[in-house]
Coordinates of C-alpha atoms in Angstrom, one line a residue:
M143 CA 17.4 -3.4 27.8
L144 CA 16.5 0.3 27.2
D145 CA 16.2 2.4 30.3
L146 CA 13.1 4.5 29.7
K147 CA 13.9 6.9 32.5
D148 CA 16.8 8.1 30.3
Y149 CA 14.0 9.3 27.9
G150 CA 12.0 11.0 30.6
I151 CA 9.4 8.2 30.7
T152 CA 8.3 6.7 34.1
M153 CA 6.4 3.4 33.6
W154 CA 3.5 2.4 36.0
E155 CA 3.7 0.0 38.9
E156 CA 2.7 -3.6 38.2
E157 CA -0.7 -3.2 39.8
K158 CA -1.6 -0.3 37.5
I159 CA -0.3 -2.2 34.5
A160 CA -2.5 -5.1 35.4
S161 CA -5.5 -2.8 35.7
F162 CA -4.7 -1.3 32.3
R163 CA -4.5 -4.7 30.6
E164 CA -7.8 -5.8 32.1
K165 CA -9.8 -2.7 31.1
L166 CA -8.3 -2.7 27.6
L167 CA -9.1 -6.4 27.0
V168 CA -12.6 -6.2 28.4
W169 CA -13.3 -3.4 26.0
Y170 CA -11.7 -5.3 23.1
D171 CA -13.7 -8.4 23.8
A172 CA -16.9 -6.3 23.7
H173 CA -16.0 -4.1 20.7
K174 CA -13.5 -5.9 18.5
R175 CA -14.2 -5.9 14.8
D176 CA -15.2 -9.2 13.2
L177 CA -12.5 -9.5 10.5
P178 CA -11.7 -12.6 8.5
W179 CA -8.1 -12.9 9.7
R180 CA -9.3 -12.8 13.3
R181 CA -11.1 -16.1 12.8
T182 CA -7.9 -18.0 12.4
Q183 CA -4.6 -18.7 14.1
D184 CA -3.0 -19.9 10.9
P185 CA 0.3 -17.9 10.7
Y186 CA 0.2 -17.9 6.9
K187 CA -3.2 -16.2 6.8
I188 CA -2.3 -13.8 9.6
W189 CA 0.9 -12.9 7.7
I190 CA -1.0 -12.2 4.5
S191 CA -3.4 -9.9 6.3
E192 CA -0.6 -8.0 8.1
I193 CA 1.3 -7.3 5.0
M194 CA -1.9 -6.2 3.1
L195 CA -2.9 -3.9 6.0
Q196 CA 0.4 -1.9 5.8
Q197 CA -0.5 1.4 4.2
T198 CA -4.0 0.2 3.3
R199 CA -7.5 0.5 4.9
V200 CA -9.2 -2.5 6.4
D201 CA -12.3 -2.3 4.3
T202 CA -10.1 -2.2 1.2
V203 CA -8.1 -5.2 2.3
I204 CA -10.9 -7.7 3.0
P205 CA -11.8 -8.6 -0.6
Y206 CA -8.1 -8.7 -1.6
Y207 CA -7.3 -11.0 1.4
E208 CA -10.1 -13.4 0.5
R209 CA -9.2 -13.5 -3.2
F210 CA -5.5 -13.9 -2.4
L211 CA -6.1 -16.9 -0.2
D212 CA -8.4 -18.4 -2.9
W213 CA -5.7 -18.1 -5.5
F214 CA -2.7 -19.0 -3.2
P215 CA -4.1 -21.1 -0.3
T216 CA -0.8 -22.3 0.9
V217 CA 2.8 -21.2 1.3
A218 CA 3.8 -23.5 -1.5
D219 CA 1.2 -21.9 -3.9
L220 CA 2.6 -18.5 -3.1
A221 CA 6.2 -19.6 -3.5
Q222 CA 5.7 -20.9 -7.0
A223 CA 3.1 -18.4 -8.3
P224 CA 3.8 -16.8 -11.8
E225 CA 4.7 -13.2 -11.5
E226 CA 1.8 -11.9 -13.6
K227 CA -0.8 -13.8 -11.5
L228 CA 0.9 -12.5 -8.3
L229 CA 0.8 -8.9 -9.5
K230 CA -2.8 -9.4 -10.6
A231 CA -3.8 -10.5 -7.2
W232 CA -2.2 -7.4 -5.7
E233 CA -3.4 -5.0 -8.5
G234 CA -4.7 -1.8 -6.9
L235 CA -3.2 -2.3 -3.5
G236 CA 0.0 -0.4 -4.3
Y237 CA 3.4 -0.7 -2.7
Y238 CA 4.1 -3.7 -4.9
S239 CA 7.4 -4.6 -3.3
R240 CA 5.3 -6.0 -0.5
V241 CA 3.9 -8.9 -2.6
R242 CA 7.3 -9.5 -4.2
N243 CA 8.9 -9.8 -0.8
M244 CA 6.1 -12.1 0.3
Q245 CA 6.9 -14.5 -2.5
K246 CA 10.6 -14.5 -1.6
A247 CA 9.7 -15.1 2.0
A248 CA 7.4 -18.0 1.0
Q249 CA 10.3 -19.5 -1.0
Q250 CA 12.5 -19.1 2.1
I251 CA 9.9 -21.0 4.1
M252 CA 9.9 -23.8 1.5
E253 CA 13.7 -24.0 1.3
N254 CA 14.6 -23.5 5.0
H255 CA 11.6 -24.7 7.0
G256 CA 10.2 -27.5 4.9
G257 CA 7.1 -25.4 4.0
V258 CA 6.1 -24.9 7.6
F259 CA 5.8 -21.4 8.8
P260 CA 8.5 -20.7 11.5
S261 CA 7.2 -20.3 15.1
S262 CA 9.8 -18.2 16.8
Y263 CA 10.1 -14.4 16.6
E264 CA 13.8 -14.7 15.6
E265 CA 13.0 -17.0 12.7
I266 CA 10.0 -15.1 11.6
S267 CA 12.1 -11.9 11.6
K268 CA 14.6 -13.5 9.1
L269 CA 11.9 -13.8 6.4
K270 CA 12.1 -11.3 3.5
G271 CA 10.0 -8.2 4.0
I272 CA 9.1 -8.9 7.7
G273 CA 10.2 -6.2 10.1
P274 CA 9.8 -6.0 13.9
Y275 CA 6.1 -5.0 13.7
T276 CA 5.0 -7.8 11.4
A277 CA 7.1 -10.4 13.3
G278 CA 5.6 -9.3 16.6
A279 CA 2.1 -9.5 15.2
I280 CA 2.5 -13.0 13.8
A281 CA 4.4 -14.3 16.8
S282 CA 1.8 -12.9 19.3
I283 CA -1.4 -13.7 17.3
A284 CA -0.6 -17.0 15.8
F285 CA 1.7 -18.5 18.4
G286 CA 0.8 -16.6 21.6
L287 CA 4.3 -15.3 22.2
P288 CA 4.5 -12.1 24.3
E289 CA 6.1 -10.0 21.5
P290 CA 5.0 -6.4 20.9
A291 CA 3.6 -5.3 17.5
V292 CA 4.4 -1.6 17.4
D293 CA 2.8 0.3 14.5
G294 CA 1.7 3.9 14.1
N295 CA -1.6 3.3 15.9
V296 CA 0.1 1.8 18.9
M297 CA 2.7 4.5 19.1
R298 CA 0.0 7.2 19.0
V299 CA -1.8 5.6 21.9
L300 CA 1.4 5.2 24.0
A301 CA 2.5 8.7 23.2
R302 CA -0.8 10.0 24.7
L303 CA -0.7 7.6 27.7
F304 CA 2.7 8.7 28.8
E305 CA 3.1 12.1 27.1
V306 CA 6.1 10.9 25.1
D307 CA 8.1 13.8 23.8
Y308 CA 9.7 12.0 20.9
D309 CA 8.6 12.1 17.2
I310 CA 6.8 8.9 16.3
G311 CA 7.8 9.5 12.6
V312 CA 11.5 9.1 13.3
P313 CA 12.4 5.4 12.9
T314 CA 15.1 5.4 15.6
N315 CA 12.5 6.4 18.1
R316 CA 10.6 3.2 17.6
K317 CA 12.8 1.5 20.1
I318 CA 11.4 3.7 22.9
F319 CA 7.8 2.5 22.2
Q320 CA 9.1 -1.1 21.7
A321 CA 10.6 -1.0 25.2
M322 CA 7.3 0.4 26.6
M323 CA 5.3 -2.4 25.0
E324 CA 7.6 -5.1 26.4
I325 CA 6.6 -3.9 29.8
L326 CA 2.9 -3.4 29.1
I327 CA 2.0 -6.4 27.0
D328 CA -0.3 -9.0 28.5
P329 CA 1.7 -12.3 28.7
A330 CA -1.5 -14.3 28.8
R331 CA -3.2 -12.7 25.8
P332 CA -0.4 -11.0 23.8
G333 CA -2.1 -11.2 20.4
D334 CA -5.4 -9.8 21.7
F335 CA -3.5 -7.1 23.6
N336 CA -1.6 -6.0 20.5
Q337 CA -4.8 -6.0 18.4
A338 CA -6.7 -4.1 21.1
L339 CA -4.2 -1.2 21.0
M340 CA -4.3 -1.2 17.2
D341 CA -8.1 -1.0 17.2
L342 CA -8.0 1.8 19.9
G343 CA -5.4 3.7 17.9
S344 CA -7.3 3.4 14.6
D345 CA -10.7 4.5 15.9
I346 CA -11.1 6.2 19.2
E347 CA -7.5 7.4 19.3
S348 CA -7.3 8.1 15.5
P349 CA -5.0 10.8 14.2
V350 CA -7.9 12.9 13.0
N351 CA -10.9 13.8 15.2
P352 CA -10.1 11.4 18.1
R353 CA -12.7 10.8 20.8
P354 CA -10.6 10.4 23.9
E355 CA -13.7 10.7 26.2
E356 CA -14.9 7.3 24.8
S357 CA -11.6 5.6 25.5
P358 CA -11.8 2.6 27.9
V359 CA -8.4 3.6 29.3
K360 CA -8.8 7.4 29.5
E361 CA -8.1 7.3 33.2
F362 CA -4.6 6.1 32.4
S363 CA -3.9 8.7 29.7
A364 CA -1.7 11.5 30.9
A365 CA -2.5 13.6 27.9
Y366 CA -6.2 13.2 28.5
Q367 CA -5.9 14.0 32.2
H368 CA -3.6 17.0 31.6
G369 CA -5.5 18.4 28.6
T370 CA -2.5 17.9 26.2
M371 CA -4.2 15.7 23.7
D372 CA -3.6 18.2 20.9
R373 CA 0.2 18.0 21.5
Y374 CA 0.6 14.2 21.2
P375 CA 1.8 12.3 19.4
I376 CA 4.7 14.5 18.2
K377 CA 5.1 14.0 14.5
A378 CA 6.8 16.4 12.0
P379 CA 4.8 17.0 8.8
K380 CA 5.6 14.8 5.9
K381 CA 7.6 16.1 3.0
K382 CA 5.3 16.9 0.0
P383 CA 5.7 14.4 -2.9
V384 CA 7.7 15.6 -5.9
P385 CA 5.5 16.3 -8.9
V386 CA 6.2 14.2 -12.0
Y387 CA 4.6 15.1 -15.4
L388 CA 3.8 12.3 -17.9
T389 CA 2.0 11.7 -21.2
A390 CA 0.1 8.5 -21.6
F391 CA -0.5 7.3 -25.1
I392 CA -3.8 5.5 -25.7
I393 CA -3.4 4.0 -29.2
K394 CA -6.1 2.0 -30.9
D395 CA -5.9 -0.1 -34.0
S396 CA -8.5 -1.0 -36.7
Q397 CA -9.5 -4.1 -34.7
G398 CA -10.4 -2.1 -31.6
R399 CA -7.3 -3.2 -29.7
Y400 CA -5.1 -1.0 -27.6
L401 CA -1.3 -0.9 -27.3
L402 CA 0.0 -2.0 -23.9
E403 CA 3.6 -2.2 -22.8
K404 CA 5.2 -4.2 -19.9
N405 CA 7.4 -2.2 -17.5
E406 CA 10.6 -4.3 -17.5
R407 CA 12.6 -1.8 -15.4
E408 CA 13.4 -2.4 -11.7
G409 CA 11.6 -0.3 -9.1
L410 CA 8.3 1.5 -9.2
L411 CA 5.5 -0.6 -10.9
S412 CA 8.0 -3.2 -12.3
G413 CA 6.3 -6.1 -14.1
F414 CA 3.0 -4.3 -14.7
W415 CA 1.4 -3.5 -18.0
H416 CA 0.6 0.0 -18.9
F417 CA -0.2 2.4 -21.8
P418 CA 3.0 3.8 -23.1
L419 CA 4.3 6.6 -20.9
I420 CA 6.8 9.4 -21.6
E421 CA 8.0 11.8 -18.8
V422 CA 7.7 15.4 -19.9
E423 CA 8.8 18.7 -18.4
S424 CA 5.3 20.1 -18.1
L425 CA 1.8 19.4 -19.3
S426 CA 1.3 21.0 -22.6
G427 CA -2.5 21.2 -23.2
N428 CA -4.6 19.6 -25.9
L429 CA -3.6 18.8 -29.5
G430 CA -5.7 21.5 -31.0
Q431 CA -3.9 24.2 -29.1
L432 CA -0.6 22.8 -30.2
S433 CA -1.2 22.2 -33.9
L434 CA -2.7 25.5 -34.9
L435 CA 0.4 27.6 -34.3
D436 CA 2.2 27.3 -37.6
G437 CA 0.5 24.8 -39.8
K438 CA 3.1 22.1 -39.3
G439 CA 2.1 18.5 -38.5
E440 CA 1.7 17.6 -34.9
A441 CA 4.7 15.2 -35.0
E442 CA 6.9 18.2 -36.0
R443 CA 5.4 20.5 -33.4
N444 CA 5.4 18.4 -30.3
P445 CA 8.5 16.5 -29.2
E446 CA 6.6 13.9 -27.1
I447 CA 4.5 13.0 -30.1
L448 CA 7.6 12.8 -32.4
S449 CA 9.4 10.7 -29.7
F450 CA 6.5 8.2 -29.5
E451 CA 6.2 7.7 -33.3
Q452 CA 9.9 7.1 -33.6
D453 CA 10.2 4.8 -30.6
Y454 CA 7.3 2.7 -31.5
D455 CA 7.6 3.0 -35.3
L456 CA 3.9 3.7 -35.8
A457 CA 2.0 6.1 -38.1
I458 CA -0.7 7.6 -35.9
D459 CA -3.8 9.7 -36.7
W460 CA -3.8 11.8 -33.6
Q461 CA -7.3 12.7 -32.3
D462 CA -7.9 16.3 -31.2
R463 CA -9.5 15.4 -27.9
S464 CA -9.1 16.9 -24.4
Y465 CA -9.1 14.8 -21.3
P466 CA -8.9 15.7 -17.6
I467 CA -5.5 15.4 -16.0
V468 CA -5.0 12.1 -14.2
Q469 CA -3.4 12.4 -10.8
H470 CA -1.9 9.6 -8.6
V471 CA 0.1 10.1 -5.4
F472 CA 2.8 7.7 -4.4
S473 CA 4.6 8.1 -1.1
H474 CA 7.3 10.3 -2.7
R475 CA 6.0 11.3 -6.1
K476 CA 2.8 12.8 -7.4
W477 CA 2.1 11.8 -11.0
Q478 CA 0.1 14.2 -13.2
V479 CA -0.7 12.5 -16.5
Q480 CA -2.1 14.0 -19.7
I481 CA -3.7 11.6 -22.2
R482 CA -3.0 11.5 -25.9
Y483 CA -5.3 9.4 -28.1
G484 CA -4.5 8.2 -31.5
L485 CA -5.6 5.7 -34.2
V486 CA -3.1 3.6 -36.1
K487 CA -3.3 4.7 -39.7
E488 CA -2.6 1.4 -41.6
G489 CA -1.4 -2.2 -41.5
E490 CA -1.3 -5.0 -39.0
Q491 CA 0.6 -4.2 -35.8
P492 CA 2.6 -7.1 -34.5
A493 CA 3.2 -7.6 -30.8
T494 CA 6.7 -7.7 -29.4
E495 CA 8.3 -9.2 -26.2
S496 CA 7.3 -6.1 -24.3
T497 CA 4.2 -4.9 -26.1
V498 CA 0.8 -6.4 -26.8
W499 CA -2.4 -5.4 -28.6
L500 CA -5.5 -6.1 -26.4
T501 CA -9.2 -5.6 -26.5
P502 CA -10.6 -4.0 -23.3
E503 CA -12.1 -7.5 -22.5
E504 CA -8.6 -8.9 -22.4
F505 CA -7.3 -6.3 -19.9
W506 CA -8.5 -8.5 -17.0
D507 CA -5.8 -11.1 -17.8
Y508 CA -2.9 -8.6 -17.4
P509 CA -1.9 -6.8 -14.2
F510 CA -2.7 -3.0 -14.3
A511 CA -1.4 -0.8 -11.5
K512 CA -3.7 1.8 -10.0
P513 CA -2.4 4.8 -12.2
Q514 CA -3.2 2.8 -15.4
Q515 CA -6.7 1.9 -14.1
K516 CA -7.3 5.7 -13.5
I517 CA -6.0 6.5 -17.0
W518 CA -8.3 4.0 -18.6
M519 CA -11.3 5.1 -16.5
T520 CA -10.7 8.8 -17.4
F521 CA -10.4 7.9 -21.1
T522 CA -13.5 5.8 -21.3
E523 CA -15.6 8.2 -19.2
N524 CA -14.8 11.0 -21.6
E525 CA -15.2 9.1 -24.8
N526 CA -18.9 8.5 -24.3

């Protein structure tokens, strides 16, 4: 077991720990949020909520959670769900590897556990996409096991309680906070204890504008008592996401349908449908600015337009329209997207394995990731 004294951390005596647990849980009982996943001990439902809550705000998650359980009420339903319906259920939540891993984990449960969610921390941890935090949350909340669930909120609270001089953003430092929680966690109410610390960290002890004077455990907080709240937790600033410039082609045919393409590549937004996208070196302005320079046709002037017409074998009447740049930030990339709008000049346009022609009313049947939703919204708002 990790010796916390080696890290300059002296834990409290048992009597103080018992007092801390009591005050925290009394506060939680009085102030806990009424959330749908807190009305159940079903490990499947708790698992769904915990995965959705990663990188996503609670108020955003609630309608997704309820719809997801309506569409996939059991592990078996999730295990055999078609990919497009699965992505549609997750559409807009981002970090789509989460839902793909959930399906793989559901398939593991069906194959290795007869469709019954495993009840030990060790077996839960073996499921695809479940790390120490999620395993601890499910084990403690669904099965009452004294397993810590250490997320960013919990580390923030602990860093202030004990003035921990280790960066909470460094993954290898997580073991320090894990060891602290193994000592602090309430063995009688481990799930409530974990959730109480999460609630405290997400509200009163939030990263921005904390209100430590309102904390139910302020008398235990070394940072509060010593006036060092502004120092803790220690966390190095994130690296800025790398800018990526793209052109989105919104192409309409004579029947009012739009060209969509399926992303068949592995990785970011795999499996989603989108307007054709081409990465460019920079954003080049509107068509009018580009086409007046020497009288040549736009396809001859602009490499991205020429590339599109060749790749998709379409004759396009490009519209001289200007649209706001669409921005979308991923964890490591910042997309900046310019929109090109064109009308198909002639003929029936057949669909292919990776492309379809859809009316806007049919968009609902296909999974659109958030950037594509933003592109469509920007287009429609500026066409009226």
